[in-house]
mmCIF file of C-alpha atoms and ligand atoms in Angstrom:
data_model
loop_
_atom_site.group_PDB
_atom_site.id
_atom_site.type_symbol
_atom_site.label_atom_id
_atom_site.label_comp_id
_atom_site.label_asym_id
_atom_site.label_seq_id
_atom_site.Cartn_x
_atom_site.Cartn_y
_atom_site.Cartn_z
ATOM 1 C CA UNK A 1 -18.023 21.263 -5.158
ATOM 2 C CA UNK A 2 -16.624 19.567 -8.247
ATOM 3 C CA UNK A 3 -16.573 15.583 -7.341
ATOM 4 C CA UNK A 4 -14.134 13.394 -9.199
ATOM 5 C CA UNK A 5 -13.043 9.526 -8.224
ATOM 6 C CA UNK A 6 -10.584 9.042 -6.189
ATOM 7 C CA UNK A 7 -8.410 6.326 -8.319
ATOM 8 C CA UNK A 8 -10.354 2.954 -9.038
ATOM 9 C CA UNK A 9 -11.411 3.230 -5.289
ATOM 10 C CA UNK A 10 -14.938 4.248 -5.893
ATOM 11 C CA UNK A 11 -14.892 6.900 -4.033
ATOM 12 C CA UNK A 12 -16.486 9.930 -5.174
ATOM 13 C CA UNK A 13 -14.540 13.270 -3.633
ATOM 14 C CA UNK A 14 -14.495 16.939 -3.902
ATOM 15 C CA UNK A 15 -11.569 17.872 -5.860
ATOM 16 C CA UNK A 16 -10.368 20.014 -2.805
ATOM 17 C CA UNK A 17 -9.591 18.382 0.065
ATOM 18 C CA UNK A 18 -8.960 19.853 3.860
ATOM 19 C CA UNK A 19 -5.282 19.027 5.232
ATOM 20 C CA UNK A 20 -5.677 19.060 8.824
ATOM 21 C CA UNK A 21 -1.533 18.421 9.375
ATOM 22 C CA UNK A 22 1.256 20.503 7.805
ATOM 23 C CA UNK A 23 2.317 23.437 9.266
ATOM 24 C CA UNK A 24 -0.947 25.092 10.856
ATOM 25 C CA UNK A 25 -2.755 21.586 11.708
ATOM 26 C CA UNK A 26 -5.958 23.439 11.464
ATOM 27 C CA UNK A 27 -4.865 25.961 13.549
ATOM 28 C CA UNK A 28 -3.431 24.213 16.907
ATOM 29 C CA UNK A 29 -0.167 25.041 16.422
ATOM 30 C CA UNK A 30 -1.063 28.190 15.659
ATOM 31 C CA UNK A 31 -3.585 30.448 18.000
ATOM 32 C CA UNK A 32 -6.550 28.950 17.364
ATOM 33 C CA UNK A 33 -8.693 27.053 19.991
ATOM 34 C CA UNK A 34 -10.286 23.518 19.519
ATOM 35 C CA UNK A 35 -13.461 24.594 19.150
ATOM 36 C CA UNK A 36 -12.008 26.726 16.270
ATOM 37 C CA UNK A 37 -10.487 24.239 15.028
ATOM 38 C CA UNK A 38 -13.454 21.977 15.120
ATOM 39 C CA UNK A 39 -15.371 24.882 13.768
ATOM 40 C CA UNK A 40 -13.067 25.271 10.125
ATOM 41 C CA UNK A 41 -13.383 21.560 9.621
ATOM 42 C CA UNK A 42 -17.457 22.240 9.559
ATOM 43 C CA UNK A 43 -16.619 25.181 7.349
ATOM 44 C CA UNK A 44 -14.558 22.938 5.062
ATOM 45 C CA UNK A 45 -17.684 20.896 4.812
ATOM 46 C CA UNK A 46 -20.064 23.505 4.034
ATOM 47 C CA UNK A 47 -17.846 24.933 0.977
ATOM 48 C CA UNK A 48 -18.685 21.169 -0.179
ATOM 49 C CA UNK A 49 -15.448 19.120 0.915
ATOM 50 C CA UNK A 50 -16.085 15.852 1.843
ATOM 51 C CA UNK A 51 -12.244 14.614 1.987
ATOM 52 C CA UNK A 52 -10.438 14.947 5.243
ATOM 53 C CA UNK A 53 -6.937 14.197 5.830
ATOM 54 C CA UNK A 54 -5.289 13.872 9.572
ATOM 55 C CA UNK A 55 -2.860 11.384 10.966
ATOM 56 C CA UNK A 56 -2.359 10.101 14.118
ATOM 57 C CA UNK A 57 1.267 12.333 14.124
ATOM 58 C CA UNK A 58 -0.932 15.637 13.456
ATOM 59 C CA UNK A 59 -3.305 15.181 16.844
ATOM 60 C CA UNK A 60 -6.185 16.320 14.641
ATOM 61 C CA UNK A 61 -7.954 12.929 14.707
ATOM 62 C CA UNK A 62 -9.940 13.973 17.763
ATOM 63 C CA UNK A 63 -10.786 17.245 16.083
ATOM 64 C CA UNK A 64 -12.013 15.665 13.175
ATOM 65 C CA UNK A 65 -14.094 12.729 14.937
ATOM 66 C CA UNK A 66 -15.740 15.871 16.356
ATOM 67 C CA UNK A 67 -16.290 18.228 13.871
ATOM 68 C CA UNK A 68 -18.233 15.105 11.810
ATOM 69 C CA UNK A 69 -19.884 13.487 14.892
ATOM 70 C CA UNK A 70 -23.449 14.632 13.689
ATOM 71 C CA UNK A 71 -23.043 14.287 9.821
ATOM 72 C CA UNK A 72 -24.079 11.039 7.977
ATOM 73 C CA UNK A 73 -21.003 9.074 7.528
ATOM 74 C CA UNK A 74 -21.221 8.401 3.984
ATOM 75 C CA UNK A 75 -20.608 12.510 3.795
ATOM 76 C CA UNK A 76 -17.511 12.433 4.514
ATOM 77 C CA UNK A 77 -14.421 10.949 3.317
ATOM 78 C CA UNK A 78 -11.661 9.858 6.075
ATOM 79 C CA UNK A 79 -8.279 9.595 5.409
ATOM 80 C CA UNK A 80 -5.501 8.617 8.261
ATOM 81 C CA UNK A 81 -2.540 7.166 8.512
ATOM 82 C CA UNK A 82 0.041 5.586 10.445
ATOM 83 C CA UNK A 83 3.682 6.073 10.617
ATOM 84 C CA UNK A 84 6.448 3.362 9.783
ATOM 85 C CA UNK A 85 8.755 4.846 11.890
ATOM 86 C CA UNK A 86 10.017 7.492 14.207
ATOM 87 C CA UNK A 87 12.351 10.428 13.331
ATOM 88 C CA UNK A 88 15.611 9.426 14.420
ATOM 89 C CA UNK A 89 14.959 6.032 14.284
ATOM 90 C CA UNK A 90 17.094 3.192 12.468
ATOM 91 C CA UNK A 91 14.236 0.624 12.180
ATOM 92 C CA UNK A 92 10.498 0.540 11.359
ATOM 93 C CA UNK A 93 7.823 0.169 13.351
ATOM 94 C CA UNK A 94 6.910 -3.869 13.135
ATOM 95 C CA UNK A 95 3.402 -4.430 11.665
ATOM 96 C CA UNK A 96 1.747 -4.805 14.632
ATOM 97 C CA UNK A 97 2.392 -1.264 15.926
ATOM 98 C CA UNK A 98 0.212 -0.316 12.716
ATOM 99 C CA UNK A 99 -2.370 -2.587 13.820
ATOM 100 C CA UNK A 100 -2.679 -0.863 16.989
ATOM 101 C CA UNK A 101 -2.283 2.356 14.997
ATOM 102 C CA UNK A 102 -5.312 1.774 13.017
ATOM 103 C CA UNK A 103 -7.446 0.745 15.977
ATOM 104 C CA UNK A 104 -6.409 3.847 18.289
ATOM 105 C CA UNK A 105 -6.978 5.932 14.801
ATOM 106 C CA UNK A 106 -10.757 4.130 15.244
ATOM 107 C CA UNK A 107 -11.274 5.094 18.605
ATOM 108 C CA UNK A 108 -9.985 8.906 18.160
ATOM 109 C CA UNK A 109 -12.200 9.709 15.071
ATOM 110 C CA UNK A 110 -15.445 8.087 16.598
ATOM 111 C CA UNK A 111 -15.872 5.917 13.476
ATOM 112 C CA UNK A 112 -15.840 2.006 12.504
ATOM 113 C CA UNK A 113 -14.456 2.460 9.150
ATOM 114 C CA UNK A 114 -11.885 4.427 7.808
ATOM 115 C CA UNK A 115 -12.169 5.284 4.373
ATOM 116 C CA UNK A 116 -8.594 5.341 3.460
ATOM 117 C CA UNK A 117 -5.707 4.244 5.746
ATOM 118 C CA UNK A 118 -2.600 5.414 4.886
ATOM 119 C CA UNK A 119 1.605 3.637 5.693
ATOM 120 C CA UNK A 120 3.010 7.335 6.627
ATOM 121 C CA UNK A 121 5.877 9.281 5.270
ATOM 122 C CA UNK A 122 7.917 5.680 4.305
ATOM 123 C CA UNK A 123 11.378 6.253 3.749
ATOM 124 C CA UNK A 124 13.206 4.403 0.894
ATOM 125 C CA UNK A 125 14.986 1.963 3.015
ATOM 126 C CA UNK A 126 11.654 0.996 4.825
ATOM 127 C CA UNK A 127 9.742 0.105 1.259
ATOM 128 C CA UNK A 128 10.553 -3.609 1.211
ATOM 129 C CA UNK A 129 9.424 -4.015 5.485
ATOM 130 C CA UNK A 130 6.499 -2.200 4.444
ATOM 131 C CA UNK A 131 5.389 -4.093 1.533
ATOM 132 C CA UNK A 132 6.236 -7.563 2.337
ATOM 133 C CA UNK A 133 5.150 -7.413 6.674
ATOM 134 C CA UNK A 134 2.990 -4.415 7.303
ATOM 135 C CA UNK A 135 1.159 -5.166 3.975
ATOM 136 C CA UNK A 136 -0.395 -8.316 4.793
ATOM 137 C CA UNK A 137 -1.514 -7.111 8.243
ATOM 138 C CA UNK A 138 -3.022 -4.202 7.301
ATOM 139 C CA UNK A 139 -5.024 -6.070 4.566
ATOM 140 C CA UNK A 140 -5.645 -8.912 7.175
ATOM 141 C CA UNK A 141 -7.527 -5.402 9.067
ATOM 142 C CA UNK A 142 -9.089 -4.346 5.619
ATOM 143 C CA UNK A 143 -10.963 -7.927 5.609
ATOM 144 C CA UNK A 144 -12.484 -7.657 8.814
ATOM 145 C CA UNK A 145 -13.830 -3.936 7.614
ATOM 146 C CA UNK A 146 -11.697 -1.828 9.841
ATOM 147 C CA UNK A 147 -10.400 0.304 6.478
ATOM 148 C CA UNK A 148 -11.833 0.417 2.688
ATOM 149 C CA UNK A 149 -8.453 1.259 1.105
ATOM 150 C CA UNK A 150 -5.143 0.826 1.488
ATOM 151 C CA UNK A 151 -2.438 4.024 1.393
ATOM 152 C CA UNK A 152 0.949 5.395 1.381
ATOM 153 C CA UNK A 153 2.614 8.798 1.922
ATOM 154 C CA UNK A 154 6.236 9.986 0.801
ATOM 155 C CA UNK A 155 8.567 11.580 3.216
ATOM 156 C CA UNK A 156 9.097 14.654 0.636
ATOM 157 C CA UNK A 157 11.367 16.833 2.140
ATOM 158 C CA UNK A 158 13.797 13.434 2.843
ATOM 159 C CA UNK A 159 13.219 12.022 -0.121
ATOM 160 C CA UNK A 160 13.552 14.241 -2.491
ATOM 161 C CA UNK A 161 13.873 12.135 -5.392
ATOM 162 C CA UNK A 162 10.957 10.395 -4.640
ATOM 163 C CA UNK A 163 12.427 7.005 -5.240
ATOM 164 C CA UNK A 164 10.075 5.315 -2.634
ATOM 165 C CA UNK A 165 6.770 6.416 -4.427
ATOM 166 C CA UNK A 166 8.234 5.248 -7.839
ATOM 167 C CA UNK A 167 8.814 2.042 -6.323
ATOM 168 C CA UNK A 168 5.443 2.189 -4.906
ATOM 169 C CA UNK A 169 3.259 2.578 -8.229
ATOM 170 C CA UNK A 170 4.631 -0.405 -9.507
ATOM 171 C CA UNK A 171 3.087 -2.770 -6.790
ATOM 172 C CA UNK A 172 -0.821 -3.455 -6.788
ATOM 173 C CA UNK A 173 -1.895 -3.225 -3.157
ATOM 174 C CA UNK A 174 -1.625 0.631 -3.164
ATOM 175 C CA UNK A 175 -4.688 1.891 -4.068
ATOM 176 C CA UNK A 176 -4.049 5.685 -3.071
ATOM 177 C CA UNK A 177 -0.778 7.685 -2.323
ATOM 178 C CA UNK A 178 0.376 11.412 -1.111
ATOM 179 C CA UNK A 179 2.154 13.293 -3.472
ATOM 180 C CA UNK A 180 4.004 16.303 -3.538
ATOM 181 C CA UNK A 181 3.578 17.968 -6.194
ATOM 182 C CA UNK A 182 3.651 21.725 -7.088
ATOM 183 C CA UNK A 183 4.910 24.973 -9.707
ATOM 184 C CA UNK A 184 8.326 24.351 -8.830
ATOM 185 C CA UNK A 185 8.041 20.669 -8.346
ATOM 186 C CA UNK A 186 6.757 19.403 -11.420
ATOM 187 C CA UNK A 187 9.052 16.157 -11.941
ATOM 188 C CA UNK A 188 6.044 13.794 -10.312
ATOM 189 C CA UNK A 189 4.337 13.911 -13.865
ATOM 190 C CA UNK A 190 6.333 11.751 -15.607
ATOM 191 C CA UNK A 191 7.569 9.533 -12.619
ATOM 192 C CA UNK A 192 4.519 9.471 -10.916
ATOM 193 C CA UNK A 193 1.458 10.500 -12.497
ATOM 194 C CA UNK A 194 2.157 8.674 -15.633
ATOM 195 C CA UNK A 195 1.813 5.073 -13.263
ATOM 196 C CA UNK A 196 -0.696 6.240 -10.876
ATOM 197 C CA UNK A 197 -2.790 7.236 -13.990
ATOM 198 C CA UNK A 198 -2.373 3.790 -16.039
ATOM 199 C CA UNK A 199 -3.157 1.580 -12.793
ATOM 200 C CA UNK A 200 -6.377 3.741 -11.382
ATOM 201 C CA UNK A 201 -3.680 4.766 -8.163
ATOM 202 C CA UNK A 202 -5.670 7.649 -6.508
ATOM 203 C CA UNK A 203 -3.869 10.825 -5.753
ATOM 204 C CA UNK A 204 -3.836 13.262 -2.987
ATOM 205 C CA UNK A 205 -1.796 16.255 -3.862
ATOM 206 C CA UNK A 206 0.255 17.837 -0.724
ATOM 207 C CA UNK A 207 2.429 20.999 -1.126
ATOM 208 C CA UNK A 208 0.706 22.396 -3.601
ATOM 209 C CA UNK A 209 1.803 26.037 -0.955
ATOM 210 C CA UNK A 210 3.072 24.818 1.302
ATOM 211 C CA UNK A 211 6.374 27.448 2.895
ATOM 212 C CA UNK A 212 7.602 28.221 -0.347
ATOM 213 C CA UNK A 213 4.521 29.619 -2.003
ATOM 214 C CA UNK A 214 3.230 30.887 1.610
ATOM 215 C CA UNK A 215 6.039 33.051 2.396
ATOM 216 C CA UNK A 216 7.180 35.971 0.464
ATOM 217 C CA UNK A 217 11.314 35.163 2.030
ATOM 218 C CA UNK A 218 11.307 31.930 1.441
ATOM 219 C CA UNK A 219 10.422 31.864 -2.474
ATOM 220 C CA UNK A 220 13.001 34.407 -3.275
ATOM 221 C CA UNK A 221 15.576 33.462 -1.014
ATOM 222 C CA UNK A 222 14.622 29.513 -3.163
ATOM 223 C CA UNK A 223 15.470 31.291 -6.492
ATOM 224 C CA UNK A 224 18.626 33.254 -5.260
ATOM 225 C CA UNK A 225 19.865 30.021 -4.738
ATOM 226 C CA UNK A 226 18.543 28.376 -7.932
ATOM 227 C CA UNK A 227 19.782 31.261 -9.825
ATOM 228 C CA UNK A 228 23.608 31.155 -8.066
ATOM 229 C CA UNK A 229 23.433 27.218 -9.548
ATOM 230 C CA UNK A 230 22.330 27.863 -12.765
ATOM 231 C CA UNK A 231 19.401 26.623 -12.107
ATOM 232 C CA UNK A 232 17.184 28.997 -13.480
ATOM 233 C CA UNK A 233 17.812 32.183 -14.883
ATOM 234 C CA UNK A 234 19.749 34.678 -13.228
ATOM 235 C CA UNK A 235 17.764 37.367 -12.965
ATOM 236 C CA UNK A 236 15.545 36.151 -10.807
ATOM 237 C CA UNK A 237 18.758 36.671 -8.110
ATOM 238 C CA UNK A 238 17.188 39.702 -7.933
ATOM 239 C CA UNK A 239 13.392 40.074 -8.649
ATOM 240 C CA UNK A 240 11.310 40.918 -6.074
ATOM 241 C CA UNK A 241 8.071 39.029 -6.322
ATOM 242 C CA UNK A 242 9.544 36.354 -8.467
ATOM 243 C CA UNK A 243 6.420 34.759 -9.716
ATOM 244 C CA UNK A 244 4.684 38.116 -10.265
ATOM 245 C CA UNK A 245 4.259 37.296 -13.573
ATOM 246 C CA UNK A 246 1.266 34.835 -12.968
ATOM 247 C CA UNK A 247 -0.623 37.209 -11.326
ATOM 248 C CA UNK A 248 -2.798 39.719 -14.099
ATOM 249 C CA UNK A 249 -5.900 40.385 -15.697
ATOM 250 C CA UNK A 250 -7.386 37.167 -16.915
ATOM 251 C CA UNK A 251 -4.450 35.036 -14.671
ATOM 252 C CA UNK A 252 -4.246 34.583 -10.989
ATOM 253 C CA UNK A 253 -5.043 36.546 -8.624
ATOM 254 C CA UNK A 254 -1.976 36.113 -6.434
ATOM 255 C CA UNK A 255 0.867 33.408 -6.259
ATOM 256 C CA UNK A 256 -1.206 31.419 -3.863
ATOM 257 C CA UNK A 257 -4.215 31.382 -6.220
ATOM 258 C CA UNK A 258 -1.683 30.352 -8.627
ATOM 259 C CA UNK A 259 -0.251 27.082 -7.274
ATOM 260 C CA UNK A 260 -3.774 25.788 -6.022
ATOM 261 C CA UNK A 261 -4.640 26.519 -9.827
ATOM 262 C CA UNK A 262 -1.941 24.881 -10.873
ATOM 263 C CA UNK A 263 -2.024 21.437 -8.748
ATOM 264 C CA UNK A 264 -5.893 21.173 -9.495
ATOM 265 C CA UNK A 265 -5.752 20.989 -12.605
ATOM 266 C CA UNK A 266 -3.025 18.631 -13.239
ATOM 267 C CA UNK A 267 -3.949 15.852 -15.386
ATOM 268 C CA UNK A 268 -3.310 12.971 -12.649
ATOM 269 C CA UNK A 269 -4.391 14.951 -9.519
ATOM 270 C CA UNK A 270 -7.626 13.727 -7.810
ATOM 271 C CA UNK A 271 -7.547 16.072 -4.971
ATOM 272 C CA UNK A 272 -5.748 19.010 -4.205
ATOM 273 C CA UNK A 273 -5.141 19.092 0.212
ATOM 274 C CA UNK A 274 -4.964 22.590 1.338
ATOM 275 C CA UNK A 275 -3.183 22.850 4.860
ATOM 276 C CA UNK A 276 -4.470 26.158 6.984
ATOM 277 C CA UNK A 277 -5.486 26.593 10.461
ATOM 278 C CA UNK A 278 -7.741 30.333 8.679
ATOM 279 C CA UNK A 279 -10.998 30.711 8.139
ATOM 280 C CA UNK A 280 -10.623 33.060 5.216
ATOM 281 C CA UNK A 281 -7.894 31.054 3.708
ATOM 282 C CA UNK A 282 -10.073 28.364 4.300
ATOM 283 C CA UNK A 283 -12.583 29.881 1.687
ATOM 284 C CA UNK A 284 -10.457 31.617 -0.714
ATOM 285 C CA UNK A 285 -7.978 28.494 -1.241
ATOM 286 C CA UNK A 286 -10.972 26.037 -1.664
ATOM 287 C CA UNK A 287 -12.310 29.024 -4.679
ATOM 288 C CA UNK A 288 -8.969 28.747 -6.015
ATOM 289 C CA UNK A 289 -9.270 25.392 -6.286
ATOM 290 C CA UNK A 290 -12.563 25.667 -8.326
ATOM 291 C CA UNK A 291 -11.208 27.881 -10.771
ATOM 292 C CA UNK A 292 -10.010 27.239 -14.052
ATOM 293 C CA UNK A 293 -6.364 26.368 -15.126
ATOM 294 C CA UNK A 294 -3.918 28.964 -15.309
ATOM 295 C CA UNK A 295 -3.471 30.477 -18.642
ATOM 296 C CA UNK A 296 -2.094 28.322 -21.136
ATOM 297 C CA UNK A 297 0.924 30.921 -21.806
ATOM 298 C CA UNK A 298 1.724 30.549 -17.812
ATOM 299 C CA UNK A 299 1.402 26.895 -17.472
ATOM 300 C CA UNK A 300 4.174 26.868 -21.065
ATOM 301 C CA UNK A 301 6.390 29.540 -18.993
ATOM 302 C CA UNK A 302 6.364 27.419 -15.457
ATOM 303 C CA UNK A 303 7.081 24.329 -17.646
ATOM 304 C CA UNK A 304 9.642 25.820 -19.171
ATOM 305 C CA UNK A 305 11.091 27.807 -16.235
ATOM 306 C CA UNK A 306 10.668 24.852 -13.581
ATOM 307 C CA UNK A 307 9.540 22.056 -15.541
ATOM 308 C CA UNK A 308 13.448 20.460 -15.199
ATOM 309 C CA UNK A 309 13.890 21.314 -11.407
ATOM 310 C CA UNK A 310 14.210 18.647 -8.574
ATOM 311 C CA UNK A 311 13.778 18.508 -4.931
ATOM 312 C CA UNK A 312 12.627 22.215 -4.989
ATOM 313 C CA UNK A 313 10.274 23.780 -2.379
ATOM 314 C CA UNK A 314 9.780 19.837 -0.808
ATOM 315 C CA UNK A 315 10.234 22.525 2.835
ATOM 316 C CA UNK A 316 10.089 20.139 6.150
ATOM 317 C CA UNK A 317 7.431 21.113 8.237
ATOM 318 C CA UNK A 318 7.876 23.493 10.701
ATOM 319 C CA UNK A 319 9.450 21.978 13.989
ATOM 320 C CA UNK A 320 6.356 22.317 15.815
ATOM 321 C CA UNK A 321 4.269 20.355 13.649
ATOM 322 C CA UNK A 322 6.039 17.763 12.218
ATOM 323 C CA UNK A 323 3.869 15.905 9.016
HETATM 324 N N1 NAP B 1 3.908 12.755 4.299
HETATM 325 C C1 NAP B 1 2.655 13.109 4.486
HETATM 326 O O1 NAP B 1 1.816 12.261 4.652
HETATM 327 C C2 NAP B 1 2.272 14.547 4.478
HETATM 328 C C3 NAP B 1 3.258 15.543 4.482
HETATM 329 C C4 NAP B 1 2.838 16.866 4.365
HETATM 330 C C5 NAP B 1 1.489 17.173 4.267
HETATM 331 N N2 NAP B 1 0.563 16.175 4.286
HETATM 332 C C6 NAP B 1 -0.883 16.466 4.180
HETATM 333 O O2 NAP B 1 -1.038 17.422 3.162
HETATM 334 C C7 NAP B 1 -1.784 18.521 3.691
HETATM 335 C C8 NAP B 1 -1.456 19.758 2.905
HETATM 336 O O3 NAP B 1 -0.113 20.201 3.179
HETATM 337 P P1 NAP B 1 0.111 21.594 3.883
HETATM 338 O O4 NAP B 1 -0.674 21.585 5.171
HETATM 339 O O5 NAP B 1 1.563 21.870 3.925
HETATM 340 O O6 NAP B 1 -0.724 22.552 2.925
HETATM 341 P P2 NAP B 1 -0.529 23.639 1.815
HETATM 342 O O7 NAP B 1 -1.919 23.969 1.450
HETATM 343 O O8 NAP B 1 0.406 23.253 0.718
HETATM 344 O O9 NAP B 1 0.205 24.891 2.571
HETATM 345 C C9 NAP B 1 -0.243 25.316 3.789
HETATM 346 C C10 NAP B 1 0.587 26.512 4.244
HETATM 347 O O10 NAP B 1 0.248 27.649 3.473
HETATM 348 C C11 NAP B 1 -0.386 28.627 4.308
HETATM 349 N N3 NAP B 1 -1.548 29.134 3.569
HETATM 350 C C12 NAP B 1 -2.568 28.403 3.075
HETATM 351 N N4 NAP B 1 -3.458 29.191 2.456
HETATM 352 C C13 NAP B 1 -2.998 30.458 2.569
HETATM 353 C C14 NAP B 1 -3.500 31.720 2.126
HETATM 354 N N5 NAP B 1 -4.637 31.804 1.431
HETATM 355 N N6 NAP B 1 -2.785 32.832 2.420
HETATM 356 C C15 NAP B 1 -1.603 32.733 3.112
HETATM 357 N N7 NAP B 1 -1.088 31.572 3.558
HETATM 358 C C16 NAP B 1 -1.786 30.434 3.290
HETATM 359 C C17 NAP B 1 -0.814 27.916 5.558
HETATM 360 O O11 NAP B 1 -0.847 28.804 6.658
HETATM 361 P P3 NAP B 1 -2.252 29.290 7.331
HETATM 362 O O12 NAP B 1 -2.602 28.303 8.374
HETATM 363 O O13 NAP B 1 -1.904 30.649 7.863
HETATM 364 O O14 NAP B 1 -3.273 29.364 6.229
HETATM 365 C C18 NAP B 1 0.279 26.853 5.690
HETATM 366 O O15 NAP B 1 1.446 27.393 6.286
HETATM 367 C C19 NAP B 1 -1.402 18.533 5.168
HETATM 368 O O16 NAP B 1 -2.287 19.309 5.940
HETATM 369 C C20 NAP B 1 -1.474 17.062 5.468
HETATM 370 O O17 NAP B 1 -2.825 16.670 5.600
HETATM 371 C C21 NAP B 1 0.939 14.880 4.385
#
């Protein structure tokens, strides 16, 4: 596995990194048992990836504290987080429901340390309560060696615009964030890579597939839509497999391939989170990964095609699973 640094943090990590929320949450939502579920987070470490992401909102904490109970600890790369509030919810969580957060987050994962503890999903109108009260708790926790580094996650398919993660690079106590970024979603690299780049902010990519690259329906039912506003050309109204085009001889091999491709190698991207609950997902989506970049002719046509769009493909998670 290629290793890279996770921002200034000092972290070394594989440039693909398992999701174990999303949609499939390694599988429970899906069919899969636990011990399956245990079992693809082994597999995940065998193809080389030592970055695991869960949450305490995913239920996959348990899994993971299981899957890594016999592997030295300095293998593996934890990161967690904590949510600021609850769906539905005017106010925040105070700080101290974070504090208990990170300690039940402890307990669930078998480990003393987590590697990178995340605020989760904050919503615009919680930024402030988050910086100025759960900030100086959490750090108050960092001191006393409960976490290494301190996180936060957008709430992508709410905030579309991202305004709470362009608030975010501009303060110092972040020293990793969640970003979704992807083919269709490419605004992040001048509001958000450009900072997290200058200030050493590491950078978890999410949605690099998410629905929208996943599922035939979805993407062209996406560019009917975008094509009805103007928003790209019109004749994709009507093309079949709208992003066939990436896929040929010497390109990708399919549109998934495509948008792992295209999120890896994204000057600004640390790691690259891909979300399944499938064993031979599993393996081809971490090869993807490890490929090289797109062809340069592609990556000018999805610029050029997408490069303006906003709030595209940012697809809520599926009911079931909610990350
Ligand atoms: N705000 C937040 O903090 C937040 C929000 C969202 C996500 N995240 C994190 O980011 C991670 C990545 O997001 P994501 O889980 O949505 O991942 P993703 O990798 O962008 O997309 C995963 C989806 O694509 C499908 N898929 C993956 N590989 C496939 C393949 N080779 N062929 C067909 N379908 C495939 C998966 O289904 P299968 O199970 O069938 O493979 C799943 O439905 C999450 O797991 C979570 O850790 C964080």
């Amino acid at each position: 596995m290629e290793r890279t640094n996770l921002g200034r943090t000092g972290l070394q990590v594989g440039v693909a990194g398992l999701g174990c929320g999303g949609s499939s949450r390694l599988g429970t939502r899906t069919d899969k048992s636990r011990a399956e579920s245990v079992t693809l987070v082994r597999q995940a470490l065998d193809l080389g990836v030592n970055l695991l992401d869960t949450a305490a909102r995913y239920g996959t904490e348990e899994i993971v504290g299981e899957a890594i109970a016999a592997v030295p600890r300095d293998n593996v790369v934890i990161s967690t987080k904590a949510r600021l509030h609850e769906d539905g919810a005017e106010a925040p969580h105070p700080p101290t429901a974070l504090v208990e957060g990170l300690e039940d987050s402890l307990r669930r994962l078998g480990t003393d340390c987590i590697d990178v503890f995340h605020v989760h999903g904050v919503l615009p109108q919680h930024y402030e309560h988050a910086r100025q009260n759960v900030v100086p708790a959490l750090l108050a926790e960092k001191d006393k060696g409960k976490f290494l580094h301190l996180g936060i996650t957008e709430y992508a398919s709410v905030d579309t615009g991202q305004t709470m993660l362009v608030r975010a690079v501009e303060d110092d106590c972040w020293e990793v964030i969640m970003v979704a970024f992807h083919m269709m979603n490419q605004k992040p690299r001048q509001r958000i890579f450009a900072h997290t780049r200058r200030h050493g902010i590491g950078t978890l990519n999410m949605f690099a597939v998410r629905d929208i690259f996943s599922k035939p329906a979805r993407l062209s039912d996406a560019m009917r839509a975008l094509a009805a506003d103007g928003r790209v050309p019109e004749r994709f109204a009507t093309i079949d497999d709208p992003l066939g085009f990436l896929v040929h001889d010497g390109g990708a091999t399919s549109v998934i391939d495509a948008a792992y491709r295209f999120a890896r190698h994204e000057p600004g991207v640390d790691v690259v989170l891909t979300g399944t609950g499938d064993s031979d997902h599993l393996r081809a989506n971490v090869a993807s990964i490890l490929k090289p970049p797109l062809p340069a002719e592609d990556l000018a046509t999805l610029r050029e095609l997408f490069g303006d769009l906003d709030g595209v493909g940012l697809d809520p998670p599926n009911p079931a699973s909610r990350s």
